[in-house]
Amino acid sequence: MDLLVVGAGLFGLTVAQRCASELGLRVTVIDSRPHPGGNAWSTRDPETGIEVHRYGSHLFHTSNDRVWTYVNRFTGFTDYRHRVYTVHRGEVFPMPINLGTINQFFRSAYGPDQARALIAAQAADEAQATGGTPDESLESRAVSLIGRPLYEAFIRGYTAKQWQTDPAHLPASVISRLPVRYNYDNRYFGDTHQGLPVDGYGAWIERMIDHPSIDLRLDTDFFADGPFGRAATRGRVPIVYTGPIDRYFDHAAGRLGWRTLDFETTIEPVGDFQGCSVMNYADADVPYTRIHEFRHLHPERQHSPDATVVAREYSRFATDSDEPYYPVNSPADRDRLLRYRALATAEPQVKFGGRLGTYRYLDMHMAIASAFTLVDTELVPKFYPGRRMI
Ligand code: FDA
């Protein structure tokens, strides 16, 4: 073994694939889960044949041509374009907030300029009410961007459910911007390249690791005893570690905060449950944040007319035994992260990467691009300087 990769998510697999195929290295990849692909994994549900995204809907989108060319080596993509809707007080609105949402909500027929003026006036009303010095809460930031009526309808309850905290008590940093589109475009992503892998993420990922120099070991935890565990490998072989950075250092600087999700997955005896792949629920009195209906991710496939797989998504803070999904990123977390980064620089044989290893939310294309950078700028110069890319 020339390189050990801990974690078979898209970051770890991209590193492994490139090191095996372009550098000729023998790479072992371990993952504690029974499948590769990390959170992006999808397979066909055995009962209905519907492609189910086990960790929530994963939409591939990128404007990075190098990433797009790379992933197309392993899979074709459908022309799926993601569109999301939201239920508020028994009515369905298009998301993200656009001219359709505004006109439906205000029972109006505004053009773009009128709608822009209305939202600006509502945001200004709020600034006047608070004396022009809004506090630094998420609520005050959101209201200053989109006005109170839209905030109360579409942001407040949804955000409170995501964070189990009233947005008046959340820091403004949780949202950087709240896009409002003054046209009727409700495509969720604006990237140049979008789609879903034609035969699912599982098939894509299996082709990615189908290489004679990649040895994949599933159900293998880095912190357990054994030939690929930390005790046996640390200092003996270069390691790319994509698990949680605080776990690597035995939580020496404290635990980093994460939010997790619970999915309540059911098979409903109908051909179409909600008419779209993701329906958000904006109101606080509905306990889940959204419902995924996976058949709509592949409208090009033939599906059963009387069974559909749906998953209700619930959000909460993660405990030790939960899957970490989204970094909480509180000031205390940022402090701890700095201490872990300092510890990481003292581990020259280990490179930390991926969303868990860097404590950063990464979309799939960002994980792949960041793996490219790690291989090109760190692994090759440091560990394999004599190797020429094949
Ligand atoms: P990832 O978490 O995928 O992989 C890390 C792997 O390390 C896991 O398989 C884990 O089991 C393993 N591991 C951890 N500790 C270990 C240990 N001790 N020993 C062995 N293995 C260990 N992106 C996007 O582009 N579009 C989208 O629509 C979505 N949707 C989405 C929904 C939800 C709910 C989440 C949480 C995330 C998304 N994403 C997304 C993001 C995407 O899932 C993810 O961030 C990237 O695939 C990142 O890949 P990584 O390899 O960094 O992490």
XYZ file of C-alpha atoms and ligand atoms in Angstrom:
443
model
C 0.000 0.000 0.000
C 1.383 3.408 -1.038
C -1.499 5.496 0.311
C -4.348 4.977 2.779
C -7.545 6.950 2.204
C -9.929 7.047 5.174
C -13.474 7.626 3.906
C -14.978 6.534 0.591
C -17.001 9.714 0.012
C -16.512 11.701 -3.183
C -13.476 13.483 -1.756
C -11.663 10.281 -0.761
C -12.657 8.441 -3.938
C -11.436 11.255 -6.185
C -8.060 11.213 -4.418
C -7.899 7.410 -4.667
C -8.965 7.270 -8.301
C -6.471 9.896 -9.436
C -3.589 8.502 -7.388
C -4.192 4.990 -8.735
C -4.798 5.879 -12.356
C -2.520 8.892 -12.845
C 0.292 8.221 -10.374
C 0.264 4.424 -10.459
C -0.035 4.194 -6.659
C -1.520 1.244 -4.778
C -4.296 2.822 -2.743
C -6.359 1.307 0.047
C -9.659 3.055 0.791
C -11.508 2.240 4.007
C -14.985 3.264 5.091
C -16.875 2.430 8.260
C -20.138 2.214 6.306
C -21.222 -0.865 4.337
C -21.198 1.096 1.055
C -18.882 3.579 -0.696
C -19.923 7.079 -1.821
C -20.492 8.698 1.576
C -23.658 10.751 1.709
C -24.054 10.833 -2.060
C -24.833 7.088 -2.235
C -28.058 6.033 -3.986
C -29.445 2.625 -4.925
C -32.656 1.211 -6.313
C -35.215 0.410 -3.657
C -35.662 -3.400 -3.849
C -39.464 -3.245 -3.576
C -40.324 -0.461 -6.018
C -37.181 -0.168 -8.183
C -37.087 3.596 -7.456
C -33.625 5.171 -7.104
C -33.450 6.253 -3.456
C -30.902 8.771 -2.179
C -30.211 7.279 1.251
C -28.989 10.545 2.802
C -31.432 12.979 1.190
C -31.801 14.218 -2.395
C -28.429 14.852 -4.070
C -28.518 17.123 -7.129
C -25.347 17.381 -9.126
C -24.507 20.888 -10.341
C -21.257 22.639 -11.173
C -19.825 25.465 -13.238
C -16.340 23.960 -12.951
C -15.471 22.503 -16.373
C -12.636 20.373 -15.025
C -14.963 18.721 -12.497
C -17.652 18.219 -15.143
C -15.224 16.593 -17.599
C -13.868 14.372 -14.827
C -17.238 13.075 -13.576
C -18.405 12.427 -17.133
C -15.676 9.815 -17.431
C -17.647 7.630 -15.028
C -21.275 8.427 -15.787
C -23.612 10.192 -18.165
C -26.041 12.734 -16.695
C -29.749 13.243 -17.291
C -31.082 16.712 -18.059
C -32.911 16.909 -14.704
C -33.343 20.481 -13.446
C -34.150 20.839 -9.767
C -37.233 22.823 -8.721
C -38.464 23.164 -5.162
C -41.859 24.191 -3.797
C -42.956 25.090 -0.298
C -46.187 24.721 1.653
C -47.267 27.701 3.751
C -50.682 27.750 5.459
C -52.105 25.117 3.138
C -50.909 26.796 -0.048
C -48.021 25.794 -2.339
C -45.505 28.434 -3.491
C -42.492 28.170 -5.806
C -39.019 28.494 -4.264
C -36.545 30.177 -4.091
C -38.599 33.353 -3.648
C -39.263 34.704 -7.135
C -41.828 36.854 -8.899
C -44.257 33.924 -8.920
C -43.932 33.548 -5.123
C -44.342 37.296 -4.553
C -47.379 37.694 -6.795
C -49.082 34.625 -5.342
C -48.339 35.709 -1.765
C -49.502 39.326 -2.203
C -52.355 38.360 -4.576
C -50.924 40.736 -7.144
C -49.625 40.971 -10.711
C -46.491 43.047 -10.142
C -43.839 43.393 -12.775
C -40.167 43.056 -11.734
C -39.658 46.738 -10.904
C -42.861 47.046 -8.873
C -42.023 43.909 -6.908
C -38.486 45.152 -6.275
C -39.862 48.475 -5.026
C -42.386 46.718 -2.754
C -39.767 44.490 -1.116
C -37.362 47.424 -0.721
C -40.142 49.455 0.957
C -41.007 46.589 3.331
C -37.336 46.159 4.254
C -37.049 49.938 4.830
C -40.182 49.941 7.050
C -38.453 47.476 9.308
C -35.232 49.507 9.426
C -37.318 52.519 10.470
C -39.134 50.503 13.144
C -35.816 49.398 14.686
C -34.332 52.895 14.463
C -32.007 51.823 11.659
C -29.793 49.787 13.953
C -30.873 46.174 13.557
C -29.267 43.719 15.969
C -27.075 41.003 14.541
C -29.667 38.234 14.597
C -30.626 36.125 11.611
C -34.134 37.519 11.895
C -33.041 41.116 11.647
C -30.666 40.355 8.744
C -33.393 38.458 6.879
C -36.020 41.142 7.447
C -33.625 43.826 6.246
C -33.159 41.828 3.035
C -36.697 40.714 2.160
C -39.078 42.568 4.499
C -41.158 41.094 7.307
C -44.135 39.508 5.445
C -42.004 37.201 3.264
C -39.681 36.475 6.176
C -42.557 35.446 8.463
C -44.086 33.237 5.768
C -41.101 31.472 4.244
C -38.016 31.854 6.430
C -38.969 32.036 10.082
C -40.658 28.670 10.713
C -38.418 26.738 8.333
C -35.212 28.117 9.853
C -36.498 27.563 13.398
C -37.101 23.894 12.544
C -33.668 23.525 10.960
C -31.894 24.971 13.989
C -34.367 24.162 16.779
C -33.897 27.822 17.698
C -35.989 30.944 17.086
C -34.185 32.903 14.314
C -34.368 35.990 16.564
C -31.743 34.161 18.663
C -29.615 32.821 15.787
C -26.559 34.739 14.591
C -26.909 36.615 11.307
C -23.903 34.690 9.977
C -26.123 31.608 9.467
C -27.381 33.235 6.264
C -25.076 35.168 3.982
C -27.776 36.209 1.537
C -31.407 35.522 0.717
C -31.791 35.468 -3.022
C -34.997 36.958 -4.408
C -35.506 36.599 -8.142
C -37.520 39.268 -9.860
C -38.501 36.923 -12.671
C -40.327 33.578 -12.900
C -37.195 31.413 -13.061
C -37.497 28.831 -10.296
C -34.658 26.533 -11.341
C -32.955 25.902 -8.036
C -29.381 26.025 -9.361
C -27.852 28.448 -11.844
C -24.796 26.335 -12.698
C -23.656 25.670 -16.242
C -23.765 21.899 -15.782
C -26.593 20.121 -13.988
C -28.193 16.707 -13.962
C -28.360 13.355 -12.226
C -26.186 10.324 -12.945
C -28.141 8.289 -15.508
C -27.970 5.011 -13.606
C -27.656 6.470 -10.109
C -24.833 7.521 -7.779
C -24.105 3.927 -6.753
C -23.296 2.908 -10.336
C -21.189 6.047 -10.899
C -19.205 5.463 -7.720
C -18.610 1.778 -8.413
C -17.139 2.642 -11.825
C -14.936 5.250 -10.189
C -13.256 2.728 -7.907
C -13.106 -0.101 -10.430
C -9.323 -0.059 -10.744
C -6.848 -2.888 -10.041
C -4.718 -0.640 -7.787
C -7.653 0.426 -5.562
C -8.435 -1.847 -2.648
C -11.756 -0.857 -1.044
C -12.450 -2.100 2.477
C -15.982 -1.429 3.723
C -17.198 -1.816 7.325
C -13.700 -0.803 8.375
C -13.341 1.896 11.014
C -10.072 3.792 11.215
C -10.347 3.922 14.992
C -10.826 0.170 15.421
C -7.963 -2.310 15.760
C -6.764 -3.970 12.587
C -4.271 -3.570 9.746
C -5.914 -0.347 8.445
C -6.575 1.271 11.826
C -4.892 4.387 13.135
C -2.572 2.500 15.477
C -1.247 0.280 12.678
C -0.854 2.924 9.971
C -0.028 6.285 11.586
C 3.501 7.335 10.650
C 3.966 4.270 8.418
C 2.134 5.308 5.264
C 0.804 8.618 3.896
C -2.846 8.995 4.908
C -5.654 11.102 3.482
C -8.180 11.359 6.294
C -11.744 12.482 5.480
C -13.445 11.586 8.778
C -14.284 14.178 11.478
C -11.156 16.156 12.363
C -12.035 16.360 16.083
C -12.380 12.575 16.266
C -8.889 12.130 14.791
C -7.436 14.056 17.736
C -9.672 12.272 20.275
C -11.634 15.523 20.792
C -8.611 17.036 22.541
C -9.868 20.583 21.866
C -13.553 19.713 22.449
C -16.304 18.493 20.141
C -17.241 20.379 17.006
C -20.994 20.993 16.709
C -23.027 19.430 13.890
C -26.640 19.292 12.858
C -28.000 15.941 11.783
C -31.091 14.811 9.887
C -33.559 12.015 10.523
C -35.332 10.528 7.514
C -38.662 8.769 7.957
C -38.929 6.755 4.755
C -42.190 5.119 3.662
C -43.647 3.512 0.559
C -46.955 5.173 -0.276
C -49.525 3.188 -2.308
C -49.949 5.844 -5.007
C -48.241 6.593 -8.324
C -47.465 10.176 -7.383
C -47.540 11.531 -3.836
C -46.704 15.233 -4.226
C -45.936 15.919 -7.889
C -42.318 17.041 -7.361
C -39.082 15.718 -5.891
C -38.779 18.110 -2.916
C -41.585 19.900 -1.089
C -40.559 22.185 1.784
C -42.835 22.822 4.750
C -42.350 26.420 5.885
C -44.621 26.461 8.933
C -43.402 25.756 12.466
C -46.405 23.572 13.317
C -45.384 20.900 10.759
C -42.532 19.015 12.445
C -40.586 18.044 9.310
C -38.722 20.495 7.086
C -39.352 18.769 3.767
C -40.565 15.679 1.969
C -38.480 14.012 -0.737
C -40.240 11.908 -3.375
C -37.463 10.116 -5.213
C -39.300 8.963 -8.365
C -39.373 12.579 -9.575
C -35.566 12.705 -9.693
C -35.734 10.341 -12.680
C -38.795 11.278 -14.740
C -37.181 9.526 -17.722
C -37.566 6.117 -16.017
C -40.655 3.897 -16.040
C -42.023 3.647 -12.493
C -44.732 1.630 -10.822
C -48.167 3.320 -11.064
C -49.117 2.358 -7.511
C -46.072 2.749 -5.253
C -43.760 5.665 -4.508
C -40.968 6.164 -1.975
C -41.111 9.310 0.150
C -38.875 10.500 2.993
C -39.830 13.083 5.581
C -36.791 15.032 6.746
C -36.376 16.237 10.340
C -33.479 18.388 11.500
C -31.804 18.509 14.937
C -28.478 18.931 16.688
C -26.265 15.846 16.397
C -25.218 13.765 19.380
C -22.106 11.552 19.365
C -23.900 8.609 17.813
C -25.508 10.605 14.953
C -24.295 11.200 11.403
C -22.781 14.701 11.276
C -24.415 16.540 8.340
C -24.069 20.317 8.585
C -21.443 22.198 10.646
C -23.033 24.412 13.315
C -20.024 26.728 13.076
C -20.602 28.688 16.292
C -17.837 31.025 17.531
C -16.773 28.260 19.964
C -16.616 25.791 17.045
C -14.455 28.160 15.015
C -12.127 28.476 17.972
C -11.849 24.715 18.327
C -11.311 24.325 14.601
C -8.282 26.627 14.743
C -6.798 24.436 17.462
C -7.435 21.298 15.406
C -5.833 22.911 12.371
C -2.742 23.610 14.457
C -2.677 19.972 15.589
C -3.090 18.860 11.959
C 0.019 20.722 10.822
C 1.969 18.660 13.357
C 0.889 15.439 11.566
C 2.936 15.682 8.377
C 2.055 12.175 7.173
C -1.691 12.903 7.280
C -3.665 15.184 4.966
C -7.115 16.219 6.171
C -9.808 16.758 3.558
C -13.488 16.540 2.675
C -16.379 18.055 4.559
C -15.710 16.210 7.847
C -11.936 16.602 7.747
C -12.172 20.364 7.167
C -15.444 21.034 9.068
C -16.974 22.799 6.074
C -20.154 22.158 4.130
C -19.102 21.039 0.644
C -21.331 20.305 -2.291
C -20.262 17.276 -4.327
C -18.535 19.313 -7.017
C -16.679 21.272 -4.319
C -15.502 18.049 -2.672
C -14.192 16.801 -6.037
C -12.486 20.122 -6.876
C -10.919 20.253 -3.439
C -9.628 16.665 -3.875
C -8.007 17.746 -7.173
C -6.217 20.537 -5.325
C -5.019 18.213 -2.589
C -3.548 15.755 -5.098
C -1.944 18.433 -7.294
C -0.574 20.788 -4.660
C 0.081 18.616 -1.620
C 0.221 14.881 -2.223
C 2.325 14.829 -5.362
C 4.926 17.438 -4.322
C 5.216 16.128 -0.779
C 5.013 12.358 -0.977
C 5.639 11.446 -4.602
C 7.809 14.236 -6.054
C 9.477 11.917 -8.555
C 6.180 10.586 -9.950
C 5.041 11.932 -13.226
C 1.312 12.153 -13.911
C 0.460 9.417 -16.402
P -18.742 12.234 2.887
O -19.376 12.500 4.192
O -19.615 11.962 1.735
O -17.748 11.000 3.062
C -16.958 10.808 4.222
C -16.861 9.318 4.460
O -15.932 9.076 5.528
C -18.187 8.670 4.860
O -18.519 7.651 3.971
C -17.895 8.140 6.261
O -18.557 6.899 6.524
C -16.395 7.956 6.243
N -15.778 7.937 7.576
C -15.949 8.858 8.551
N -15.259 8.479 9.646
C -14.645 7.304 9.343
C -13.815 6.414 10.074
N -13.479 6.632 11.361
N -13.355 5.285 9.467
C -13.712 5.023 8.178
N -14.516 5.830 7.445
C -14.976 6.953 8.026
N -24.110 18.038 -2.475
C -24.486 18.430 -3.737
O -23.615 18.727 -4.558
N -25.822 18.442 -4.072
C -26.799 18.108 -3.210
O -27.979 18.136 -3.545
C -26.413 17.712 -1.890
N -27.347 17.347 -0.981
C -26.965 17.030 0.287
C -27.936 16.679 1.222
C -27.549 16.364 2.515
C -28.593 15.995 3.511
C -26.189 16.417 2.898
C -25.749 16.125 4.297
C -25.231 16.716 1.959
C -25.605 17.039 0.652
N -24.649 17.333 -0.301
C -25.044 17.695 -1.558
C -23.198 17.315 0.032
C -22.507 15.975 -0.259
O -23.196 14.887 0.290
C -21.120 15.855 0.404
O -20.817 17.010 1.095
C -20.017 15.561 -0.518
O -20.302 14.403 -1.211
C -18.733 15.513 0.306
O -18.046 14.306 0.221
P -16.954 13.904 1.324
O -16.176 12.799 0.740
O -16.218 15.100 1.759
O -17.784 13.458 2.611
